[in-house]
Amino acid sequence: MTVELFADFPASAEFENPDATYERMVVNEMERMQIREEARRRIAAESSTVSELPALSNLADRLAAPRTRPRWRIQDMWPAGGRINLVGAPKAGKTTMTTNVVRGLVDGGQFLGKYTTEAVPDCEGPAVVVFDFEMTEDMLLDWYEDAGIANTYKVETVLLNGLGSGFDFTNPAVRAELVKRYGGAHTYILDPVGPLLASLGLDENSNSDVQRLLTAWDEFVRELGGQESMVTMHAGHNGERARGASAFLGSCSAVWTLMREGEEPGAPRFLKTMGRIEGMPKTRLAAQGRTLTILGHLTPESIADDKGQQILDHLSAVGTWQGRGPIRNAVGGSQVTVTQALRELVDSGQVLHDSKKGYGLPHWSP
Protein backbone atom coordinates (compact mmCIF):
# COMPACT_ATOMS: atom_id res chain seq x y z
CA MET A 1 0.00 0.00 0.00
CA THR A 2 1.31 3.40 -0.95
CA VAL A 3 0.80 6.38 1.31
CA GLU A 4 1.04 9.85 -0.19
CA LEU A 5 2.72 12.32 2.11
CA PHE A 6 0.78 15.32 0.81
CA ALA A 7 -2.74 14.13 0.03
CA ASP A 8 -5.41 16.56 -1.20
CA PHE A 9 -7.71 16.97 1.80
CA PRO A 10 -11.30 18.19 1.23
CA ALA A 11 -11.96 21.79 2.14
CA SER A 12 -13.20 22.24 5.73
CA ALA A 13 -13.77 25.02 8.23
CA GLU A 14 -10.63 23.91 10.06
CA PHE A 15 -8.45 24.91 7.15
CA GLU A 16 -10.53 27.85 5.93
CA ASN A 17 -9.12 31.36 5.87
CA PRO A 18 -10.12 33.11 9.16
CA ASP A 19 -11.48 36.15 7.31
CA ALA A 20 -13.61 33.93 5.09
CA THR A 21 -14.90 32.04 8.15
CA TYR A 22 -15.90 35.31 9.82
CA GLU A 23 -17.66 36.56 6.70
CA ARG A 24 -19.56 33.28 6.32
CA MET A 25 -20.73 33.48 9.95
CA VAL A 26 -21.90 37.08 9.46
CA VAL A 27 -23.90 36.12 6.37
CA ASN A 28 -25.48 33.16 8.19
CA GLU A 29 -26.48 35.38 11.12
CA MET A 30 -27.95 37.96 8.74
CA GLU A 31 -30.04 35.26 7.10
CA ARG A 32 -31.31 34.06 10.49
CA MET A 33 -32.26 37.63 11.49
CA GLN A 34 -34.04 38.19 8.18
CA ILE A 35 -35.98 34.94 8.64
CA ARG A 36 -37.05 35.97 12.17
CA GLU A 37 -38.11 39.41 10.98
CA GLU A 38 -40.12 37.93 8.11
CA ALA A 39 -41.77 35.48 10.52
CA ARG A 40 -42.77 38.36 12.83
CA ARG A 41 -44.15 40.31 9.86
CA ARG A 42 -46.27 37.38 8.68
CA ILE A 43 -47.60 36.66 12.17
CA ALA A 44 -48.49 40.35 12.60
CA ALA A 45 -50.26 40.32 9.23
CA GLU A 46 -52.25 37.20 10.13
CA SER A 47 -53.36 38.70 13.44
CA SER A 48 -54.15 42.14 12.00
CA THR A 49 -57.47 43.56 13.21
CA VAL A 50 -57.85 46.54 10.87
CA SER A 51 -61.59 45.92 10.68
CA GLU A 52 -61.83 46.56 14.43
CA LEU A 53 -60.13 49.96 14.30
CA PRO A 54 -62.39 52.96 15.04
CA ALA A 55 -63.79 55.10 12.24
CA LEU A 56 -63.19 58.83 11.88
CA SER A 57 -64.98 60.89 14.48
CA ASN A 58 -65.66 64.62 14.31
CA LEU A 59 -64.24 66.49 17.30
CA ALA A 60 -67.20 68.89 17.57
CA ASP A 61 -69.61 65.95 17.73
CA ARG A 62 -67.53 64.19 20.34
CA LEU A 63 -67.28 67.31 22.51
CA ALA A 64 -71.05 67.82 22.28
CA ALA A 65 -71.88 64.24 23.19
CA PRO A 66 -72.61 63.42 26.86
CA ARG A 67 -69.80 61.73 28.75
CA THR A 68 -71.12 58.78 30.66
CA ARG A 69 -67.83 57.44 32.01
CA PRO A 70 -66.32 59.06 35.11
CA ARG A 71 -63.19 61.10 34.49
CA TRP A 72 -61.30 59.45 37.34
CA ARG A 73 -61.16 55.93 38.69
CA ILE A 74 -59.12 57.26 41.63
CA GLN A 75 -59.36 61.04 41.96
CA ASP A 76 -56.19 62.80 40.77
CA MET A 77 -54.29 59.50 40.60
CA TRP A 78 -55.86 57.09 38.09
CA PRO A 79 -57.68 58.48 35.03
CA ALA A 80 -60.63 56.33 34.01
CA GLY A 81 -59.70 54.05 31.13
CA GLY A 82 -55.96 54.36 31.77
CA ARG A 83 -53.04 52.13 32.71
CA ILE A 84 -51.00 52.67 35.88
CA ASN A 85 -47.40 51.53 36.24
CA LEU A 86 -46.64 50.89 39.92
CA VAL A 87 -42.92 50.87 40.76
CA GLY A 88 -41.87 49.56 44.17
CA ALA A 89 -38.52 49.51 45.93
CA PRO A 90 -37.76 46.34 47.94
CA LYS A 91 -39.94 46.15 51.07
CA ALA A 92 -41.54 49.51 50.23
CA GLY A 93 -45.05 48.03 50.21
CA LYS A 94 -45.73 47.16 46.56
CA THR A 95 -47.95 44.17 47.44
CA THR A 96 -49.71 46.16 50.16
CA MET A 97 -50.36 48.99 47.72
CA THR A 98 -51.72 46.51 45.17
CA THR A 99 -54.21 45.06 47.67
CA ASN A 100 -55.25 48.60 48.65
CA VAL A 101 -55.86 49.38 44.98
CA VAL A 102 -57.98 46.25 44.56
CA ARG A 103 -60.02 47.14 47.64
CA GLY A 104 -60.67 50.62 46.25
CA LEU A 105 -61.64 49.28 42.84
CA VAL A 106 -64.30 46.90 44.17
CA ASP A 107 -65.43 48.69 47.35
CA GLY A 108 -65.01 52.35 46.40
CA GLY A 109 -64.41 54.87 49.18
CA GLN A 110 -61.30 56.87 50.02
CA PHE A 111 -58.06 55.48 48.58
CA LEU A 112 -55.14 56.11 50.95
CA GLY A 113 -57.65 57.84 53.20
CA LYS A 114 -57.82 60.84 50.86
CA TYR A 115 -58.65 60.17 47.19
CA THR A 116 -62.24 59.41 46.21
CA THR A 117 -62.47 56.14 44.29
CA GLU A 118 -65.23 55.23 41.86
CA ALA A 119 -65.85 51.50 42.25
CA VAL A 120 -65.71 49.72 38.89
CA PRO A 121 -69.15 48.96 37.44
CA ASP A 122 -70.65 45.48 37.30
CA CYS A 123 -69.78 43.53 34.17
CA GLU A 124 -70.25 40.03 32.77
CA GLY A 125 -67.15 38.77 34.55
CA PRO A 126 -65.34 39.76 37.75
CA ALA A 127 -64.62 43.41 38.41
CA VAL A 128 -60.89 42.83 38.85
CA VAL A 129 -58.53 40.05 37.76
CA VAL A 130 -55.03 39.86 39.25
CA PHE A 131 -52.37 37.90 37.35
CA ASP A 132 -49.80 37.20 40.09
CA PHE A 133 -46.33 35.96 39.09
CA GLU A 134 -44.69 36.14 42.51
CA MET A 135 -46.82 34.89 45.41
CA THR A 136 -47.66 31.40 46.62
CA GLU A 137 -51.34 30.68 47.24
CA ASP A 138 -51.08 30.89 51.03
CA MET A 139 -49.13 34.15 50.89
CA LEU A 140 -51.59 35.73 48.48
CA LEU A 141 -54.60 34.68 50.55
CA ASP A 142 -53.01 36.08 53.72
CA TRP A 143 -52.35 39.47 52.10
CA TYR A 144 -55.82 39.80 50.60
CA GLU A 145 -57.56 38.58 53.74
CA ASP A 146 -55.75 41.25 55.76
CA ALA A 147 -56.67 43.91 53.19
CA GLY A 148 -60.26 43.97 54.48
CA ILE A 149 -61.95 43.82 51.08
CA ALA A 150 -65.74 43.74 51.45
CA ASN A 151 -66.70 42.66 47.92
CA THR A 152 -64.24 39.79 47.58
CA TYR A 153 -66.62 38.02 45.17
CA LYS A 154 -65.75 40.68 42.57
CA VAL A 155 -62.06 39.72 42.54
CA GLU A 156 -60.40 36.83 40.70
CA THR A 157 -56.75 35.87 41.17
CA VAL A 158 -54.62 33.79 38.83
CA LEU A 159 -51.45 32.31 40.36
CA LEU A 160 -48.76 32.16 37.67
CA ASN A 161 -45.55 31.83 39.69
CA GLY A 162 -43.33 29.61 37.53
CA LEU A 163 -45.86 29.48 34.68
CA GLY A 164 -44.89 32.58 32.75
CA SER A 165 -43.86 30.82 29.53
CA GLY A 166 -47.46 29.64 29.05
CA PHE A 167 -48.80 33.19 29.44
CA ASP A 168 -47.29 34.61 26.26
CA PHE A 169 -49.90 37.15 25.21
CA THR A 170 -47.41 38.50 22.64
CA ASN A 171 -48.20 35.37 20.61
CA PRO A 172 -51.55 35.83 18.79
CA ALA A 173 -52.52 32.15 19.05
CA VAL A 174 -51.78 31.98 22.78
CA ARG A 175 -53.48 35.34 23.36
CA ALA A 176 -56.68 34.08 21.73
CA GLU A 177 -56.79 31.17 24.19
CA LEU A 178 -56.07 33.45 27.15
CA VAL A 179 -58.90 35.76 26.10
CA LYS A 180 -61.33 32.83 26.08
CA ARG A 181 -60.23 31.82 29.57
CA TYR A 182 -59.91 35.19 31.34
CA GLY A 183 -62.05 37.66 29.36
CA GLY A 184 -64.96 39.71 30.68
CA ALA A 185 -63.46 41.65 33.60
CA HIS A 186 -63.27 45.43 33.90
CA THR A 187 -59.74 45.88 35.29
CA TYR A 188 -56.66 43.68 34.93
CA ILE A 189 -53.53 43.77 37.10
CA LEU A 190 -50.16 42.24 36.12
CA ASP A 191 -48.07 41.75 39.27
CA PRO A 192 -45.11 41.97 38.70
CA VAL A 193 -43.86 42.17 35.12
CA GLY A 194 -40.24 41.11 35.76
CA PRO A 195 -40.76 37.32 36.05
CA LEU A 196 -42.93 37.33 32.92
CA LEU A 197 -40.24 39.12 30.91
CA ALA A 198 -37.69 36.54 32.04
CA SER A 199 -39.99 33.61 31.23
CA LEU A 200 -40.54 34.94 27.70
CA GLY A 201 -36.83 35.49 27.09
CA LEU A 202 -37.22 39.27 26.99
CA ASP A 203 -34.64 41.66 28.43
CA GLU A 204 -35.94 44.12 31.03
CA ASN A 205 -33.04 46.43 30.09
CA SER A 206 -34.08 46.54 26.44
CA ASN A 207 -36.47 49.36 25.53
CA SER A 208 -37.63 47.46 22.45
CA ASP A 209 -38.39 44.28 24.45
CA VAL A 210 -40.16 46.15 27.24
CA GLN A 211 -42.16 48.34 24.86
CA ARG A 212 -43.14 45.27 22.86
CA LEU A 213 -44.49 43.57 25.97
CA LEU A 214 -46.34 46.63 27.31
CA THR A 215 -47.90 47.34 23.91
CA ALA A 216 -48.99 43.70 23.66
CA TRP A 217 -50.40 43.98 27.22
CA ASP A 218 -52.57 46.96 26.25
CA GLU A 219 -53.86 45.07 23.20
CA PHE A 220 -54.44 41.99 25.36
CA VAL A 221 -56.47 43.98 27.91
CA ARG A 222 -58.59 45.46 25.12
CA GLU A 223 -59.27 42.01 23.64
CA LEU A 224 -60.17 40.73 27.12
CA GLY A 225 -62.81 43.45 27.26
CA GLY A 226 -60.97 45.32 30.01
CA GLN A 227 -61.23 49.08 30.45
CA GLU A 228 -58.28 49.74 32.76
CA SER A 229 -55.14 48.02 33.96
CA MET A 230 -52.16 48.23 36.27
CA VAL A 231 -48.67 46.79 35.80
CA THR A 232 -46.33 46.52 38.77
CA MET A 233 -42.54 46.34 38.60
CA HIS A 234 -39.54 46.33 40.89
CA ALA A 235 -37.50 49.49 41.35
CA GLY A 236 -33.83 49.97 40.61
CA HIS A 237 -31.58 53.02 40.46
CA ASN A 238 -31.62 53.78 44.18
CA GLY A 239 -35.24 52.74 44.52
CA GLU A 240 -36.71 55.81 42.82
CA ARG A 241 -37.45 54.52 39.30
CA ALA A 242 -38.28 51.27 37.56
CA ARG A 243 -35.50 48.75 37.23
CA GLY A 244 -34.31 48.29 33.65
CA ALA A 245 -35.45 50.05 30.48
CA SER A 246 -36.80 53.59 30.51
CA ALA A 247 -39.79 52.32 28.49
CA PHE A 248 -41.33 51.31 31.83
CA LEU A 249 -41.89 55.00 32.51
CA GLY A 250 -43.76 55.77 29.29
CA SER A 251 -46.91 54.78 27.43
CA CYS A 252 -49.07 54.85 30.57
CA SER A 253 -51.44 57.28 32.26
CA ALA A 254 -49.32 57.62 35.39
CA VAL A 255 -46.34 56.14 37.22
CA TRP A 256 -46.67 55.59 40.95
CA THR A 257 -43.35 55.12 42.75
CA LEU A 258 -43.08 53.63 46.24
CA MET A 259 -39.89 54.33 48.20
CA ARG A 260 -38.46 53.25 51.53
CA GLU A 261 -35.76 55.19 53.34
CA GLY A 262 -33.64 52.98 55.54
CA GLU A 263 -33.54 49.25 56.22
CA GLU A 264 -34.61 49.18 59.85
CA PRO A 265 -38.12 48.02 60.83
CA GLY A 266 -40.59 50.86 60.57
CA ALA A 267 -38.44 52.82 58.12
CA PRO A 268 -40.48 55.61 56.52
CA ARG A 269 -42.27 54.87 53.25
CA PHE A 270 -43.13 57.42 50.59
CA LEU A 271 -45.21 57.65 47.42
CA LYS A 272 -44.90 60.00 44.47
CA THR A 273 -46.83 60.07 41.20
CA MET A 274 -46.17 61.54 37.76
CA GLY A 275 -47.50 61.27 34.22
CA ARG A 276 -50.65 62.51 32.49
CA ILE A 277 -51.98 63.70 35.83
CA GLU A 278 -51.14 66.65 38.05
CA GLY A 279 -48.71 64.48 39.98
CA MET A 280 -48.03 64.16 43.69
CA PRO A 281 -44.68 65.07 45.27
CA LYS A 282 -42.85 62.62 47.49
CA THR A 283 -45.39 62.07 50.27
CA ARG A 284 -45.14 60.13 53.51
CA LEU A 285 -47.35 57.05 53.97
CA ALA A 286 -48.57 55.45 57.16
CA ALA A 287 -49.50 51.80 57.52
CA GLN A 288 -52.08 50.37 59.89
CA GLY A 289 -52.04 46.64 59.29
CA ARG A 290 -52.41 46.25 55.51
CA THR A 291 -54.07 49.64 55.06
CA LEU A 292 -52.00 52.54 53.73
CA THR A 293 -52.91 56.20 54.28
CA ILE A 294 -51.42 59.55 53.33
CA LEU A 295 -49.67 61.34 56.17
CA GLY A 296 -48.98 64.46 54.16
CA HIS A 297 -46.20 66.32 52.38
CA LEU A 298 -43.88 68.19 54.75
CA THR A 299 -46.49 68.81 57.42
CA PRO A 300 -46.33 68.27 61.19
CA GLU A 301 -48.55 65.20 60.79
CA SER A 302 -46.00 63.52 58.51
CA ILE A 303 -43.50 63.16 61.34
CA ALA A 304 -45.71 62.47 64.37
CA ASP A 305 -44.92 59.30 66.31
CA ASP A 306 -41.71 58.57 64.39
CA LYS A 307 -38.13 59.76 64.15
CA GLY A 308 -39.15 63.41 63.80
CA GLN A 309 -41.02 63.32 67.08
CA GLN A 310 -38.02 61.69 68.76
CA ILE A 311 -35.83 64.52 67.52
CA LEU A 312 -38.26 67.12 68.89
CA ASP A 313 -38.30 65.36 72.25
CA HIS A 314 -34.51 65.19 72.31
CA LEU A 315 -34.02 68.88 71.51
CA SER A 316 -36.56 69.83 74.15
CA ALA A 317 -34.74 67.70 76.72
CA VAL A 318 -31.19 68.97 76.05
CA GLY A 319 -32.28 72.58 75.74
CA THR A 320 -29.46 73.57 73.42
CA TRP A 321 -28.52 73.58 69.74
CA GLN A 322 -27.32 70.24 68.43
CA GLY A 323 -25.43 69.04 65.36
CA ARG A 324 -26.70 66.22 63.21
CA GLY A 325 -24.21 63.72 64.64
CA PRO A 326 -25.22 64.14 68.31
CA ILE A 327 -28.88 64.09 67.32
CA ARG A 328 -28.45 60.81 65.46
CA ASN A 329 -26.51 59.31 68.38
CA ALA A 330 -29.35 60.25 70.71
CA VAL A 331 -32.36 59.07 68.68
CA GLY A 332 -30.78 56.24 66.65
CA GLY A 333 -31.66 55.26 63.11
CA SER A 334 -29.87 55.48 59.79
CA GLN A 335 -28.27 58.64 58.48
CA VAL A 336 -30.86 58.76 55.68
CA THR A 337 -33.78 58.52 58.12
CA VAL A 338 -32.44 61.18 60.49
CA THR A 339 -31.52 63.53 57.65
CA GLN A 340 -34.98 63.19 56.11
CA ALA A 341 -36.68 63.76 59.45
CA LEU A 342 -34.58 66.88 60.12
CA ARG A 343 -35.36 68.19 56.64
CA GLU A 344 -39.10 67.74 57.21
CA LEU A 345 -38.91 69.38 60.63
CA VAL A 346 -37.08 72.39 59.19
CA ASP A 347 -39.39 72.67 56.17
CA SER A 348 -42.47 72.53 58.40
CA GLY A 349 -41.07 75.22 60.72
CA GLN A 350 -40.84 73.06 63.84
CA VAL A 351 -37.03 73.17 63.96
CA LEU A 352 -34.55 75.89 62.98
CA HIS A 353 -31.24 75.21 61.25
CA ASP A 354 -28.22 77.44 61.74
CA SER A 355 -25.07 76.65 59.75
CA LYS A 356 -22.91 77.41 62.82
CA LYS A 357 -25.06 76.27 65.74
CA GLY A 358 -26.79 73.25 64.22
CA TYR A 359 -30.46 72.45 64.89
CA GLY A 360 -32.65 74.04 67.53
CA LEU A 361 -36.19 74.92 68.49
CA PRO A 362 -37.80 78.15 67.22
CA HIS A 363 -38.18 79.76 70.65
CA TRP A 364 -34.40 79.56 71.19
CA SER A 365 -33.83 82.04 68.38
CA PRO A 366 -33.57 85.68 69.52
Coordinates of C-alpha atoms in Angstrom, one line a residue:
M1 CA 0.0 0.0 0.0
T2 CA 1.3 3.4 -1.0
V3 CA 0.8 6.4 1.3
E4 CA 1.0 9.9 -0.2
L5 CA 2.7 12.3 2.1
F6 CA 0.8 15.3 0.8
A7 CA -2.7 14.1 0.0
D8 CA -5.4 16.6 -1.2
F9 CA -7.7 17.0 1.8
P10 CA -11.3 18.2 1.2
A11 CA -12.0 21.8 2.1
S12 CA -13.2 22.2 5.7
A13 CA -13.8 25.0 8.2
E14 CA -10.6 23.9 10.1
F15 CA -8.5 24.9 7.2
E16 CA -10.5 27.9 5.9
N17 CA -9.1 31.4 5.9
P18 CA -10.1 33.1 9.2
D19 CA -11.5 36.1 7.3
A20 CA -13.6 33.9 5.1
T21 CA -14.9 32.0 8.1
Y22 CA -15.9 35.3 9.8
E23 CA -17.7 36.6 6.7
R24 CA -19.6 33.3 6.3
M25 CA -20.7 33.5 10.0
V26 CA -21.9 37.1 9.5
V27 CA -23.9 36.1 6.4
N28 CA -25.5 33.2 8.2
E29 CA -26.5 35.4 11.1
M30 CA -28.0 38.0 8.7
E31 CA -30.0 35.3 7.1
R32 CA -31.3 34.1 10.5
M33 CA -32.3 37.6 11.5
Q34 CA -34.0 38.2 8.2
I35 CA -36.0 34.9 8.6
R36 CA -37.0 36.0 12.2
E37 CA -38.1 39.4 11.0
E38 CA -40.1 37.9 8.1
A39 CA -41.8 35.5 10.5
R40 CA -42.8 38.4 12.8
R41 CA -44.1 40.3 9.9
R42 CA -46.3 37.4 8.7
I43 CA -47.6 36.7 12.2
A44 CA -48.5 40.4 12.6
A45 CA -50.3 40.3 9.2
E46 CA -52.2 37.2 10.1
S47 CA -53.4 38.7 13.4
S48 CA -54.2 42.1 12.0
T49 CA -57.5 43.6 13.2
V50 CA -57.8 46.5 10.9
S51 CA -61.6 45.9 10.7
E52 CA -61.8 46.6 14.4
L53 CA -60.1 50.0 14.3
P54 CA -62.4 53.0 15.0
A55 CA -63.8 55.1 12.2
L56 CA -63.2 58.8 11.9
S57 CA -65.0 60.9 14.5
N58 CA -65.7 64.6 14.3
L59 CA -64.2 66.5 17.3
A60 CA -67.2 68.9 17.6
D61 CA -69.6 66.0 17.7
R62 CA -67.5 64.2 20.3
L63 CA -67.3 67.3 22.5
A64 CA -71.0 67.8 22.3
A65 CA -71.9 64.2 23.2
P66 CA -72.6 63.4 26.9
R67 CA -69.8 61.7 28.8
T68 CA -71.1 58.8 30.7
R69 CA -67.8 57.4 32.0
P70 CA -66.3 59.1 35.1
R71 CA -63.2 61.1 34.5
W72 CA -61.3 59.5 37.3
R73 CA -61.2 55.9 38.7
I74 CA -59.1 57.3 41.6
Q75 CA -59.4 61.0 42.0
D76 CA -56.2 62.8 40.8
M77 CA -54.3 59.5 40.6
W78 CA -55.9 57.1 38.1
P79 CA -57.7 58.5 35.0
A80 CA -60.6 56.3 34.0
G81 CA -59.7 54.1 31.1
G82 CA -56.0 54.4 31.8
R83 CA -53.0 52.1 32.7
I84 CA -51.0 52.7 35.9
N85 CA -47.4 51.5 36.2
L86 CA -46.6 50.9 39.9
V87 CA -42.9 50.9 40.8
G88 CA -41.9 49.6 44.2
A89 CA -38.5 49.5 45.9
P90 CA -37.8 46.3 47.9
K91 CA -39.9 46.2 51.1
A92 CA -41.5 49.5 50.2
G93 CA -45.0 48.0 50.2
K94 CA -45.7 47.2 46.6
T95 CA -47.9 44.2 47.4
T96 CA -49.7 46.2 50.2
M97 CA -50.4 49.0 47.7
T98 CA -51.7 46.5 45.2
T99 CA -54.2 45.1 47.7
N100 CA -55.2 48.6 48.7
V101 CA -55.9 49.4 45.0
V102 CA -58.0 46.2 44.6
R103 CA -60.0 47.1 47.6
G104 CA -60.7 50.6 46.3
L105 CA -61.6 49.3 42.8
V106 CA -64.3 46.9 44.2
D107 CA -65.4 48.7 47.3
G108 CA -65.0 52.4 46.4
G109 CA -64.4 54.9 49.2
Q110 CA -61.3 56.9 50.0
F111 CA -58.1 55.5 48.6
L112 CA -55.1 56.1 50.9
G113 CA -57.6 57.8 53.2
K114 CA -57.8 60.8 50.9
Y115 CA -58.6 60.2 47.2
T116 CA -62.2 59.4 46.2
T117 CA -62.5 56.1 44.3
E118 CA -65.2 55.2 41.9
A119 CA -65.9 51.5 42.3
V120 CA -65.7 49.7 38.9
P121 CA -69.1 49.0 37.4
D122 CA -70.7 45.5 37.3
C123 CA -69.8 43.5 34.2
E124 CA -70.3 40.0 32.8
G125 CA -67.1 38.8 34.5
P126 CA -65.3 39.8 37.7
A127 CA -64.6 43.4 38.4
V128 CA -60.9 42.8 38.8
V129 CA -58.5 40.0 37.8
V130 CA -55.0 39.9 39.3
F131 CA -52.4 37.9 37.4
D132 CA -49.8 37.2 40.1
F133 CA -46.3 36.0 39.1
E134 CA -44.7 36.1 42.5
M135 CA -46.8 34.9 45.4
T136 CA -47.7 31.4 46.6
E137 CA -51.3 30.7 47.2
D138 CA -51.1 30.9 51.0
M139 CA -49.1 34.2 50.9
L140 CA -51.6 35.7 48.5
L141 CA -54.6 34.7 50.5
D142 CA -53.0 36.1 53.7
W143 CA -52.4 39.5 52.1
Y144 CA -55.8 39.8 50.6
E145 CA -57.6 38.6 53.7
D146 CA -55.7 41.3 55.8
A147 CA -56.7 43.9 53.2
G148 CA -60.3 44.0 54.5
I149 CA -62.0 43.8 51.1
A150 CA -65.7 43.7 51.5
N151 CA -66.7 42.7 47.9
T152 CA -64.2 39.8 47.6
Y153 CA -66.6 38.0 45.2
K154 CA -65.8 40.7 42.6
V155 CA -62.1 39.7 42.5
E156 CA -60.4 36.8 40.7
T157 CA -56.8 35.9 41.2
V158 CA -54.6 33.8 38.8
L159 CA -51.5 32.3 40.4
L160 CA -48.8 32.2 37.7
N161 CA -45.6 31.8 39.7
G162 CA -43.3 29.6 37.5
L163 CA -45.9 29.5 34.7
G164 CA -44.9 32.6 32.7
S165 CA -43.9 30.8 29.5
G166 CA -47.5 29.6 29.1
F167 CA -48.8 33.2 29.4
D168 CA -47.3 34.6 26.3
F169 CA -49.9 37.2 25.2
T170 CA -47.4 38.5 22.6
N171 CA -48.2 35.4 20.6
P172 CA -51.6 35.8 18.8
A173 CA -52.5 32.2 19.1
V174 CA -51.8 32.0 22.8
R175 CA -53.5 35.3 23.4
A176 CA -56.7 34.1 21.7
E177 CA -56.8 31.2 24.2
L178 CA -56.1 33.4 27.2
V179 CA -58.9 35.8 26.1
K180 CA -61.3 32.8 26.1
R181 CA -60.2 31.8 29.6
Y182 CA -59.9 35.2 31.3
G183 CA -62.1 37.7 29.4
G184 CA -65.0 39.7 30.7
A185 CA -63.5 41.6 33.6
H186 CA -63.3 45.4 33.9
T187 CA -59.7 45.9 35.3
Y188 CA -56.7 43.7 34.9
I189 CA -53.5 43.8 37.1
L190 CA -50.2 42.2 36.1
D191 CA -48.1 41.8 39.3
P192 CA -45.1 42.0 38.7
V193 CA -43.9 42.2 35.1
G194 CA -40.2 41.1 35.8
P195 CA -40.8 37.3 36.1
L196 CA -42.9 37.3 32.9
L197 CA -40.2 39.1 30.9
A198 CA -37.7 36.5 32.0
S199 CA -40.0 33.6 31.2
L200 CA -40.5 34.9 27.7
G201 CA -36.8 35.5 27.1
L202 CA -37.2 39.3 27.0
D203 CA -34.6 41.7 28.4
E204 CA -35.9 44.1 31.0
N205 CA -33.0 46.4 30.1
S206 CA -34.1 46.5 26.4
N207 CA -36.5 49.4 25.5
S208 CA -37.6 47.5 22.5
D209 CA -38.4 44.3 24.5
V210 CA -40.2 46.2 27.2
Q211 CA -42.2 48.3 24.9
R212 CA -43.1 45.3 22.9
L213 CA -44.5 43.6 26.0
L214 CA -46.3 46.6 27.3
T215 CA -47.9 47.3 23.9
A216 CA -49.0 43.7 23.7
W217 CA -50.4 44.0 27.2
D218 CA -52.6 47.0 26.2
E219 CA -53.9 45.1 23.2
F220 CA -54.4 42.0 25.4
V221 CA -56.5 44.0 27.9
R222 CA -58.6 45.5 25.1
E223 CA -59.3 42.0 23.6
L224 CA -60.2 40.7 27.1
G225 CA -62.8 43.4 27.3
G226 CA -61.0 45.3 30.0
Q227 CA -61.2 49.1 30.4
E228 CA -58.3 49.7 32.8
S229 CA -55.1 48.0 34.0
M230 CA -52.2 48.2 36.3
V231 CA -48.7 46.8 35.8
T232 CA -46.3 46.5 38.8
M233 CA -42.5 46.3 38.6
H234 CA -39.5 46.3 40.9
A235 CA -37.5 49.5 41.4
G236 CA -33.8 50.0 40.6
H237 CA -31.6 53.0 40.5
N238 CA -31.6 53.8 44.2
G239 CA -35.2 52.7 44.5
E240 CA -36.7 55.8 42.8
R241 CA -37.4 54.5 39.3
A242 CA -38.3 51.3 37.6
R243 CA -35.5 48.7 37.2
G244 CA -34.3 48.3 33.7
A245 CA -35.5 50.0 30.5
S246 CA -36.8 53.6 30.5
A247 CA -39.8 52.3 28.5
F248 CA -41.3 51.3 31.8
L249 CA -41.9 55.0 32.5
G250 CA -43.8 55.8 29.3
S251 CA -46.9 54.8 27.4
C252 CA -49.1 54.8 30.6
S253 CA -51.4 57.3 32.3
A254 CA -49.3 57.6 35.4
V255 CA -46.3 56.1 37.2
W256 CA -46.7 55.6 41.0
T257 CA -43.4 55.1 42.8
L258 CA -43.1 53.6 46.2
M259 CA -39.9 54.3 48.2
R260 CA -38.5 53.3 51.5
E261 CA -35.8 55.2 53.3
G262 CA -33.6 53.0 55.5
E263 CA -33.5 49.2 56.2
E264 CA -34.6 49.2 59.9
P265 CA -38.1 48.0 60.8
G266 CA -40.6 50.9 60.6
A267 CA -38.4 52.8 58.1
P268 CA -40.5 55.6 56.5
R269 CA -42.3 54.9 53.3
F270 CA -43.1 57.4 50.6
L271 CA -45.2 57.7 47.4
K272 CA -44.9 60.0 44.5
T273 CA -46.8 60.1 41.2
M274 CA -46.2 61.5 37.8
G275 CA -47.5 61.3 34.2
R276 CA -50.6 62.5 32.5
I277 CA -52.0 63.7 35.8
E278 CA -51.1 66.7 38.1
G279 CA -48.7 64.5 40.0
M280 CA -48.0 64.2 43.7
P281 CA -44.7 65.1 45.3
K282 CA -42.9 62.6 47.5
T283 CA -45.4 62.1 50.3
R284 CA -45.1 60.1 53.5
L285 CA -47.3 57.0 54.0
A286 CA -48.6 55.5 57.2
A287 CA -49.5 51.8 57.5
Q288 CA -52.1 50.4 59.9
G289 CA -52.0 46.6 59.3
R290 CA -52.4 46.2 55.5
T291 CA -54.1 49.6 55.1
L292 CA -52.0 52.5 53.7
T293 CA -52.9 56.2 54.3
I294 CA -51.4 59.5 53.3
L295 CA -49.7 61.3 56.2
G296 CA -49.0 64.5 54.2
H297 CA -46.2 66.3 52.4
L298 CA -43.9 68.2 54.7
T299 CA -46.5 68.8 57.4
P300 CA -46.3 68.3 61.2
E301 CA -48.6 65.2 60.8
S302 CA -46.0 63.5 58.5
I303 CA -43.5 63.2 61.3
A304 CA -45.7 62.5 64.4
D305 CA -44.9 59.3 66.3
D306 CA -41.7 58.6 64.4
K307 CA -38.1 59.8 64.2
G308 CA -39.1 63.4 63.8
Q309 CA -41.0 63.3 67.1
Q310 CA -38.0 61.7 68.8
I311 CA -35.8 64.5 67.5
L312 CA -38.3 67.1 68.9
D313 CA -38.3 65.4 72.2
H314 CA -34.5 65.2 72.3
L315 CA -34.0 68.9 71.5
S316 CA -36.6 69.8 74.2
A317 CA -34.7 67.7 76.7
V318 CA -31.2 69.0 76.0
G319 CA -32.3 72.6 75.7
T320 CA -29.5 73.6 73.4
W321 CA -28.5 73.6 69.7
Q322 CA -27.3 70.2 68.4
G323 CA -25.4 69.0 65.4
R324 CA -26.7 66.2 63.2
G325 CA -24.2 63.7 64.6
P326 CA -25.2 64.1 68.3
I327 CA -28.9 64.1 67.3
R328 CA -28.5 60.8 65.5
N329 CA -26.5 59.3 68.4
A330 CA -29.4 60.2 70.7
V331 CA -32.4 59.1 68.7
G332 CA -30.8 56.2 66.6
G333 CA -31.7 55.3 63.1
S334 CA -29.9 55.5 59.8
Q335 CA -28.3 58.6 58.5
V336 CA -30.9 58.8 55.7
T337 CA -33.8 58.5 58.1
V338 CA -32.4 61.2 60.5
T339 CA -31.5 63.5 57.7
Q340 CA -35.0 63.2 56.1
A341 CA -36.7 63.8 59.5
L342 CA -34.6 66.9 60.1
R343 CA -35.4 68.2 56.6
E344 CA -39.1 67.7 57.2
L345 CA -38.9 69.4 60.6
V346 CA -37.1 72.4 59.2
D347 CA -39.4 72.7 56.2
S348 CA -42.5 72.5 58.4
G349 CA -41.1 75.2 60.7
Q350 CA -40.8 73.1 63.8
V351 CA -37.0 73.2 64.0
L352 CA -34.5 75.9 63.0
H353 CA -31.2 75.2 61.2
D354 CA -28.2 77.4 61.7
S355 CA -25.1 76.7 59.8
K356 CA -22.9 77.4 62.8
K357 CA -25.1 76.3 65.7
G358 CA -26.8 73.2 64.2
Y359 CA -30.5 72.5 64.9
G360 CA -32.7 74.0 67.5
L361 CA -36.2 74.9 68.5
P362 CA -37.8 78.2 67.2
H363 CA -38.2 79.8 70.7
W364 CA -34.4 79.6 71.2
S365 CA -33.8 82.0 68.4
P366 CA -33.6 85.7 69.5

